[in-house]
Amino acid sequence: MRVPSLAAAFGLLAGVVLGVPAAAQDFDRVGGIAVDVRPLQVYARGPQTELLRAVLTEAMQRSFGDRIVRGAPTLVVRVSGLSLAAYGGAQGGDRSSLGGSGTTDYLDGEAVLVGRGGEILARHPQLSALPASSGGAWYDPASERRRVAALAEHYAQWLRRRLPVQ
């Protein structure tokens, strides 16, 4: 009677140990990259959302291009928040803002590794923050576009650094 229960215990242990890589899948190889802005579109439709999707897709391709392998799981970035602070170009001199205006832009989301059958293999939430001045001169009409692009690039580069690999 001890042998079957011991075998069952080893089987359970093997299932747990062998199940870990699927649950904590490494992000070292991805089959493709997709950016999902649908959660953001619930409250923020318009050109900024589509711009973010386009520039974040490009940034992710640049950051993860060397990890793309045919047949590997798909890396999906689900964007849940984009916040561009009101920026008037003011440069405060207090220590708390390190000489900046103290306004910050944010990009919130998560990286999801999706298997071929649609199952979620791993998740990694991430929040990126940059000074609102990252888009250059506040009075330039292209400033907001540059701010969104800077956030997307920042998000993709930090995601590459933070995702676990073998």
XYZ file of C-alpha atoms in Angstrom:
166
model
C 0.000 0.000 0.000
C 2.895 2.360 0.604
C 4.205 2.040 -2.951
C 1.041 3.355 -4.655
C 0.727 6.248 -2.207
C 4.427 7.029 -2.585
C 4.058 6.873 -6.366
C 1.032 9.152 -6.147
C 3.002 11.607 -4.010
C 5.865 11.617 -6.510
C 3.363 12.010 -9.333
C 1.798 14.984 -7.599
C 5.211 16.484 -6.906
C 6.259 15.929 -10.523
C 3.041 17.579 -11.668
C 3.755 20.587 -9.487
C 7.400 20.832 -10.549
C 6.669 20.219 -14.220
C 3.683 22.554 -14.066
C 5.775 25.493 -12.861
C 7.362 26.324 -16.216
C 3.918 26.536 -17.831
C 2.603 28.767 -15.052
C 5.755 30.833 -14.779
C 6.637 30.611 -18.463
C 9.809 32.395 -19.412
C 9.449 35.236 -21.874
C 12.701 34.355 -23.651
C 10.935 33.277 -26.862
C 7.771 34.722 -28.336
C 5.996 33.755 -31.530
C 4.653 37.222 -32.175
C 3.727 40.508 -30.563
C 0.315 42.144 -30.298
C -0.882 45.283 -28.537
C -4.443 45.287 -27.201
C -5.855 48.753 -26.497
C -9.484 47.616 -26.092
C -9.413 48.063 -22.283
C -8.267 51.646 -22.859
C -10.912 52.298 -25.524
C -13.664 51.815 -22.953
C -12.989 55.338 -21.706
C -10.497 56.841 -24.161
C -11.369 56.532 -27.815
C -9.709 58.580 -30.450
C -6.459 59.308 -32.189
C -4.241 58.989 -29.093
C -5.404 55.425 -28.485
C -4.670 54.370 -32.066
C -1.384 56.267 -32.011
C -0.416 54.436 -28.830
C -1.293 51.070 -30.371
C 0.862 51.811 -33.423
C 3.911 53.224 -31.633
C 3.829 50.612 -28.853
C 3.648 47.822 -31.441
C 6.706 49.277 -33.202
C 8.583 49.716 -29.914
C 7.783 46.138 -28.852
C 8.997 44.823 -32.225
C 12.287 46.686 -31.778
C 12.733 45.561 -28.176
C 11.736 41.913 -28.649
C 12.697 41.304 -32.283
C 15.550 38.978 -31.344
C 13.225 36.831 -29.208
C 10.673 36.082 -31.933
C 10.654 32.371 -32.773
C 8.094 30.629 -34.962
C 5.634 28.514 -32.974
C 6.335 30.162 -29.603
C 3.545 31.777 -27.522
C 2.334 35.258 -28.443
C 3.289 38.215 -26.272
C 0.244 40.459 -25.891
C 0.485 43.848 -24.204
C -2.908 44.875 -22.811
C -2.989 48.602 -22.225
C -5.317 49.608 -19.409
C -4.347 53.225 -18.852
C -2.764 56.221 -20.549
C -2.500 59.471 -18.672
C -0.940 62.589 -20.155
C -0.608 65.282 -17.539
C -1.496 68.871 -18.282
C 1.898 70.320 -19.077
C 2.473 74.030 -19.430
C 6.243 73.984 -19.583
C 6.670 75.385 -16.072
C 9.994 74.525 -14.491
C 9.754 74.583 -10.729
C 12.871 74.826 -8.650
C 11.855 72.826 -5.595
C 13.736 69.668 -4.639
C 10.661 67.440 -4.721
C 10.345 67.701 -8.483
C 14.111 67.671 -9.130
C 13.876 70.907 -11.038
C 10.976 69.763 -13.227
C 7.385 70.801 -13.182
C 6.349 67.730 -11.199
C 3.912 66.572 -13.883
C 4.155 62.968 -14.998
C 2.747 60.917 -17.871
C 1.780 57.275 -17.237
C 1.239 54.123 -19.297
C -0.316 51.184 -17.456
C -0.823 47.646 -18.679
C 0.359 44.080 -18.540
C 2.298 41.670 -20.697
C 0.421 38.424 -21.224
C 2.008 35.339 -22.756
C -0.727 33.518 -24.681
C -0.334 29.913 -25.798
C -1.395 28.539 -29.161
C -4.701 27.355 -27.682
C -5.481 30.785 -26.213
C -4.468 29.830 -22.674
C -2.667 32.408 -20.558
C 0.787 31.092 -19.679
C 2.142 34.083 -17.774
C 1.363 37.691 -16.843
C 3.500 40.655 -15.923
C 1.897 43.979 -14.921
C 3.852 47.157 -15.542
C 3.430 50.889 -15.041
C 5.698 53.306 -16.888
C 6.096 56.919 -15.863
C 7.931 59.735 -17.605
C 8.085 63.491 -17.075
C 5.505 65.331 -19.147
C 8.406 67.293 -20.614
C 9.591 64.158 -22.459
C 7.744 65.336 -25.557
C 9.792 68.476 -25.906
C 8.471 72.005 -26.053
C 4.931 72.161 -24.682
C 3.829 74.720 -27.269
C 4.771 72.463 -30.209
C 1.624 70.822 -31.657
C 3.537 67.518 -32.007
C 4.415 67.444 -28.297
C 1.600 65.085 -27.284
C 2.467 62.665 -30.077
C 6.102 62.623 -28.930
C 4.999 62.089 -25.320
C 2.927 59.049 -26.313
C 5.834 57.708 -28.394
C 8.285 58.266 -25.525
C 5.992 56.411 -23.112
C 5.632 53.515 -25.569
C 9.393 53.225 -26.040
C 9.999 53.439 -22.296
C 7.364 50.772 -21.633
C 8.795 48.365 -24.231
C 12.399 48.766 -23.084
C 11.556 48.289 -19.412
C 9.363 45.318 -20.238
C 12.295 43.658 -21.965
C 14.464 44.224 -18.889
C 11.854 43.017 -16.412
C 10.425 39.910 -18.074
C 11.959 36.656 -16.838
C 14.165 34.699 -19.231
C 16.047 31.438 -18.864
